[in-house]
Amino acid sequence: MNNRNDKVANITIPQEAFDWYDEYAHGDIDRRTFMKRLATLGIAGLTLSTISGVLMPDYALAEQVSFNDPDIKASYVEFAAPEGHGKGRGYLVVPAGVSAEKPAPAVLVAHENRGLNPYIEDVARRLAKVGFVAFAPDALYPLGGYPGNDDDGRAMQKTLVRNKIEGDFAGAARMLTAHELTTDKLGVVGFCFGGYLTNQLAAMLPESVDAAVPYYGTPPQSPVADIKAVMQLHFAGLDTRVNGYWPEYEAALKAAKTDYTAYIYPNVNHGFHNDSTARYDEKSAELAWSRTLEFFKQYLS
């Protein structure tokens, strides 16, 4: 059971701190600026290290499915990425009982702007636990892979060209659909930058992506009119940065007659599904995830 809520139960973090963390997490301000801003809050009884410690990821809290759970089998797999960096690597999680004779639908998991961290690996395991073959590529593989902490991962990912990352994930999608353990159905789910990638892959690979679920993701760079996938979009009510793109994106989806459903969860922050930080909102996260799983079961079966 996740205990993030227990850790923050007696700590009230002002909204400004969450907003600043969002800026920091997306590279708009550096760590020093973030910490200096936190220091100005002067929250009674709380030290700067306590506040920052609650806001920063604690991946020990995020594991919902163990890597050695008997219902799944996890491994790291390389794949060809001719449109990206030539070769990629990711985390493949297969449900027990799946075989070439008994394949399962596949879901590609797209990470945030800091590489394949433990939270995203756990999301892949959660999907496999309920019957999907899940694959989570690491955009940082050309640089040696996720470095073990988000600060370095964020800095590394910032050095990569976006369309090369997109090419790597396109290669991963093609590998997954051709895999002997998967059916011909492919879903994509992603968070933050991975939400953008989810939108982008739906537009880039209309013949491959059957169902797409972006969490607080910005619109694709490729034409929205190319999307053929069924879409389910999740937004955080307090996420003014991403939500500012939604009216125009929704208009484009409507114009293209895309089959979509959008959910906005009130009074929660960007990253509310990520149970390793104080942005996590258990009620909204569980509701959004239950909707995600039902959506994939409906459209990938």
Coordinates of C-alpha atoms in Angstrom, one line a residue:
M1 CA 0.0 0.0 0.0
N2 CA 1.4 3.4 -0.9
N3 CA 2.2 5.5 2.2
R4 CA 2.9 8.9 0.5
N5 CA -0.3 10.3 2.0
D6 CA 0.8 9.1 5.5
K7 CA 4.1 10.9 5.1
V8 CA 2.5 14.3 4.2
A9 CA -0.7 13.9 6.3
N10 CA 0.4 16.5 8.8
I11 CA 2.2 18.9 6.4
T12 CA 0.4 21.6 4.6
I13 CA 2.3 22.7 1.5
P14 CA 1.3 26.0 0.0
Q15 CA 0.2 26.0 -3.6
E16 CA 3.1 28.3 -4.5
A17 CA 5.5 25.5 -3.6
F18 CA 3.8 23.1 -6.0
D19 CA 3.8 25.7 -8.7
W20 CA 7.6 26.3 -8.2
Y21 CA 8.2 22.6 -8.1
D22 CA 6.4 22.3 -11.5
E23 CA 8.7 25.0 -12.9
Y24 CA 11.8 23.3 -11.5
A25 CA 10.7 19.9 -12.7
H26 CA 10.3 21.2 -16.2
G27 CA 13.6 23.1 -16.3
D28 CA 12.1 26.6 -16.2
I29 CA 14.1 27.3 -13.0
D30 CA 17.2 25.7 -11.5
R31 CA 17.5 23.9 -8.2
R32 CA 19.1 26.9 -6.4
T33 CA 16.3 29.2 -7.5
F34 CA 13.7 26.6 -6.4
M35 CA 15.3 26.2 -3.0
K36 CA 15.6 30.0 -2.5
R37 CA 11.9 30.4 -3.3
L38 CA 11.0 27.6 -0.8
A39 CA 13.0 29.4 1.8
T40 CA 10.8 32.5 1.5
L41 CA 7.7 30.6 2.6
G42 CA 8.6 30.5 6.3
I43 CA 6.1 27.8 7.1
A44 CA 5.8 27.5 10.9
G45 CA 7.5 24.5 12.4
L46 CA 8.9 23.2 9.1
T47 CA 12.5 23.4 7.9
L48 CA 13.5 23.9 4.3
S49 CA 14.8 20.3 4.2
T50 CA 11.4 19.0 5.3
I51 CA 9.5 20.9 2.7
S52 CA 11.9 20.0 -0.1
G53 CA 12.0 16.4 1.1
V54 CA 8.2 16.1 0.8
L55 CA 8.2 17.7 -2.7
M56 CA 11.1 15.7 -4.1
P57 CA 10.4 12.1 -5.4
D58 CA 10.8 9.3 -2.9
Y59 CA 10.7 6.2 -5.1
A60 CA 10.6 3.8 -2.2
L61 CA 7.0 5.0 -1.8
A62 CA 6.0 4.4 -5.4
E63 CA 6.3 0.6 -5.7
Q64 CA 2.9 -1.0 -6.0
V65 CA 4.0 -4.1 -7.9
S66 CA 7.3 -5.8 -7.0
F67 CA 9.8 -6.6 -9.8
N68 CA 9.8 -10.2 -8.5
D69 CA 6.0 -10.6 -8.4
P70 CA 5.2 -14.1 -9.6
D71 CA 2.4 -12.8 -11.9
I72 CA 4.9 -11.0 -14.1
K73 CA 8.3 -11.3 -15.7
A74 CA 10.4 -8.2 -16.2
S75 CA 13.6 -7.7 -18.3
Y76 CA 15.5 -5.1 -20.2
V77 CA 15.3 -5.3 -24.0
E78 CA 17.1 -3.5 -26.8
F79 CA 15.3 -2.5 -30.0
A80 CA 16.1 -0.9 -33.4
A81 CA 15.3 2.8 -33.7
P82 CA 16.3 3.9 -37.2
E83 CA 14.4 7.2 -36.9
G84 CA 16.0 8.0 -33.6
H85 CA 19.4 7.1 -32.2
G86 CA 19.7 3.9 -34.1
K87 CA 19.2 1.7 -31.0
G88 CA 17.1 1.9 -27.9
R89 CA 16.5 0.0 -24.7
G90 CA 13.5 -0.4 -22.4
Y91 CA 11.8 -2.3 -19.6
L92 CA 9.6 -5.1 -20.9
V93 CA 7.1 -6.7 -18.5
V94 CA 5.2 -9.7 -19.5
P95 CA 2.2 -11.3 -17.6
A96 CA 2.6 -14.9 -16.5
G97 CA 1.0 -17.3 -18.9
V98 CA 1.5 -15.1 -22.0
S99 CA 3.2 -17.0 -24.9
A100 CA 3.6 -16.9 -28.6
E101 CA 0.5 -19.2 -28.7
K102 CA -1.3 -17.1 -26.2
P103 CA -0.3 -13.4 -26.9
A104 CA -1.7 -10.4 -25.0
P105 CA -2.4 -6.8 -26.1
A106 CA 0.5 -4.4 -25.7
V107 CA 0.9 -1.0 -24.0
L108 CA 3.8 1.3 -24.5
V109 CA 4.6 3.5 -21.4
A110 CA 6.2 6.9 -22.0
H111 CA 8.1 8.5 -19.2
E112 CA 8.5 12.1 -18.0
N113 CA 11.3 14.5 -18.9
R114 CA 13.9 12.7 -16.8
G115 CA 14.3 9.2 -18.2
L116 CA 13.0 5.8 -17.1
N117 CA 12.7 6.2 -13.4
P118 CA 11.4 3.7 -10.8
Y119 CA 7.8 5.2 -10.9
I120 CA 7.5 4.5 -14.6
E121 CA 8.9 1.0 -14.3
D122 CA 6.2 0.4 -11.6
V123 CA 3.5 1.7 -14.0
A124 CA 4.7 -0.9 -16.5
R125 CA 4.5 -3.6 -13.9
R126 CA 1.0 -2.5 -12.9
L127 CA -0.1 -2.9 -16.5
A128 CA 1.4 -6.4 -16.8
K129 CA -0.2 -7.4 -13.5
V130 CA -3.6 -6.9 -15.1
G131 CA -2.7 -8.7 -18.4
F132 CA -1.0 -6.3 -20.8
V133 CA 2.5 -6.8 -22.2
A134 CA 4.0 -3.4 -21.2
F135 CA 7.2 -1.8 -22.5
A136 CA 8.7 1.4 -21.1
P137 CA 11.6 2.8 -23.3
D138 CA 14.4 4.9 -21.8
A139 CA 15.0 8.0 -23.8
L140 CA 18.4 8.4 -22.0
Y141 CA 19.7 5.1 -23.2
P142 CA 22.0 6.8 -25.8
L143 CA 23.6 8.7 -22.9
G144 CA 24.0 5.6 -20.7
G145 CA 20.4 5.3 -19.4
Y146 CA 18.6 6.8 -16.4
P147 CA 21.3 7.9 -14.0
G148 CA 19.6 7.0 -10.7
N149 CA 18.3 10.5 -9.8
D150 CA 15.9 12.9 -11.5
D151 CA 18.1 16.0 -11.4
D152 CA 20.8 14.4 -13.5
G153 CA 18.2 12.6 -15.6
R154 CA 16.4 15.9 -16.4
A155 CA 19.7 17.6 -17.3
M156 CA 20.6 14.6 -19.6
Q157 CA 17.3 14.5 -21.4
K158 CA 17.4 18.2 -22.0
T159 CA 20.5 17.7 -24.2
L160 CA 18.7 15.3 -26.5
V161 CA 16.9 16.4 -29.7
R162 CA 13.2 15.9 -29.3
N163 CA 12.5 14.3 -32.7
K164 CA 15.3 11.8 -32.0
I165 CA 13.5 10.8 -28.8
E166 CA 10.2 10.5 -30.8
G167 CA 12.1 8.3 -33.3
D168 CA 13.3 6.1 -30.5
F169 CA 9.8 5.7 -29.1
A170 CA 8.4 5.0 -32.6
G171 CA 11.0 2.2 -32.9
A172 CA 9.8 0.9 -29.6
A173 CA 6.2 0.9 -30.7
R174 CA 7.1 -1.0 -33.9
M175 CA 9.1 -3.5 -32.0
L176 CA 6.2 -4.0 -29.5
T177 CA 3.6 -4.6 -32.2
A178 CA 5.8 -7.1 -34.0
H179 CA 6.7 -9.0 -30.8
E180 CA 5.7 -12.6 -30.8
L181 CA 4.1 -12.2 -27.4
T182 CA 1.7 -9.4 -28.4
T183 CA -1.5 -9.2 -30.4
D184 CA -2.0 -6.6 -33.2
K185 CA -3.4 -4.1 -30.7
L186 CA -1.3 -1.3 -29.2
G187 CA -2.0 1.2 -26.5
V188 CA 0.1 4.1 -25.4
V189 CA 0.1 5.8 -22.0
G190 CA 2.4 8.6 -20.8
F191 CA 2.8 11.2 -18.2
C192 CA 4.0 14.8 -18.5
F193 CA 6.5 14.8 -21.4
G194 CA 5.3 11.2 -21.9
G195 CA 1.8 12.7 -22.2
Y196 CA 3.1 14.7 -25.1
L197 CA 4.8 11.6 -26.5
T198 CA 1.5 9.8 -26.3
N199 CA -0.2 12.5 -28.3
Q200 CA 2.6 12.6 -30.7
L201 CA 2.8 8.8 -31.3
A202 CA -0.9 8.7 -31.9
A203 CA -0.4 11.3 -34.7
M204 CA 2.9 9.9 -36.0
L205 CA 1.8 6.3 -36.1
P206 CA -1.9 6.3 -36.9
E207 CA -1.7 2.8 -38.4
S208 CA -0.1 1.4 -35.2
V209 CA -1.6 3.1 -32.2
D210 CA -5.2 1.9 -31.4
A211 CA -5.7 3.6 -28.0
A212 CA -3.9 6.5 -26.4
V213 CA -4.0 7.9 -22.9
P214 CA -2.0 11.0 -22.2
Y215 CA -1.8 12.3 -18.7
Y216 CA -1.3 16.1 -18.6
G217 CA 0.4 16.1 -22.0
T218 CA 0.7 18.9 -24.5
P219 CA -0.6 18.6 -28.0
P220 CA 1.4 16.7 -30.7
Q221 CA 3.6 18.4 -33.3
S222 CA 2.4 16.1 -36.0
P223 CA -1.1 16.9 -37.5
V224 CA -4.0 16.1 -35.1
A225 CA -6.0 15.2 -38.2
D226 CA -3.8 12.1 -38.6
I227 CA -4.9 10.6 -35.3
K228 CA -6.9 7.4 -35.7
A229 CA -6.6 6.1 -32.2
V230 CA -9.3 6.4 -29.6
M231 CA -8.1 8.9 -27.0
Q232 CA -8.7 9.3 -23.3
L233 CA -7.0 12.4 -21.9
H234 CA -6.4 13.3 -18.2
F235 CA -5.7 16.8 -16.9
A236 CA -5.0 18.2 -13.5
G237 CA -7.3 21.1 -12.5
L238 CA -4.5 23.3 -11.1
D239 CA -2.1 22.7 -14.1
T240 CA -2.5 26.0 -15.8
R241 CA 0.6 25.4 -18.0
V242 CA -0.7 22.3 -19.8
N243 CA -4.4 23.2 -19.6
G244 CA -3.8 26.4 -21.5
Y245 CA -3.2 24.2 -24.6
W246 CA -6.4 22.2 -24.2
P247 CA -9.0 24.5 -25.8
E248 CA -7.2 24.6 -29.1
Y249 CA -6.2 20.9 -29.0
E250 CA -9.8 19.9 -28.2
A251 CA -11.0 22.0 -31.2
A252 CA -8.6 20.2 -33.4
L253 CA -9.7 16.8 -32.1
K254 CA -13.4 17.8 -32.8
A255 CA -12.6 19.1 -36.3
A256 CA -10.8 15.8 -37.0
K257 CA -13.8 13.8 -35.6
T258 CA -11.4 12.0 -33.3
D259 CA -13.1 9.7 -30.8
Y260 CA -11.9 11.1 -27.5
T261 CA -12.9 11.6 -23.8
A262 CA -11.2 14.1 -21.6
Y263 CA -11.3 14.3 -17.8
I264 CA -10.2 17.2 -15.6
Y265 CA -9.6 16.4 -12.0
P266 CA -10.3 19.5 -9.8
N267 CA -7.9 20.8 -7.2
V268 CA -5.0 18.5 -8.1
N269 CA -1.6 19.4 -9.4
H270 CA 0.3 18.3 -12.5
G271 CA 1.8 14.9 -11.7
F272 CA -1.1 13.9 -9.5
H273 CA -0.7 10.2 -10.7
N274 CA 2.9 10.1 -9.6
D275 CA 2.8 8.5 -6.1
S276 CA 6.4 9.3 -5.3
T277 CA 5.9 13.0 -4.7
A278 CA 3.5 15.2 -2.6
R279 CA 1.7 16.1 -5.8
Y280 CA 0.1 12.7 -5.7
D281 CA -3.6 12.7 -5.1
E282 CA -4.7 9.2 -4.2
K283 CA -8.4 9.6 -5.0
S284 CA -7.9 11.2 -8.4
A285 CA -5.0 8.9 -9.3
E286 CA -6.9 5.8 -8.6
L287 CA -10.0 7.1 -10.5
A288 CA -7.9 8.1 -13.5
W289 CA -6.0 4.7 -13.5
S290 CA -9.2 2.7 -13.2
R291 CA -10.5 4.6 -16.2
T292 CA -7.3 4.0 -18.1
L293 CA -7.4 0.2 -17.5
E294 CA -11.0 -0.1 -18.5
F295 CA -10.3 2.0 -21.6
F296 CA -7.4 -0.3 -22.6
K297 CA -9.5 -3.4 -21.9
Q298 CA -12.3 -2.1 -24.1
Y299 CA -10.2 -1.0 -27.1
L300 CA -7.3 -3.4 -27.0
S301 CA -9.2 -6.7 -26.5

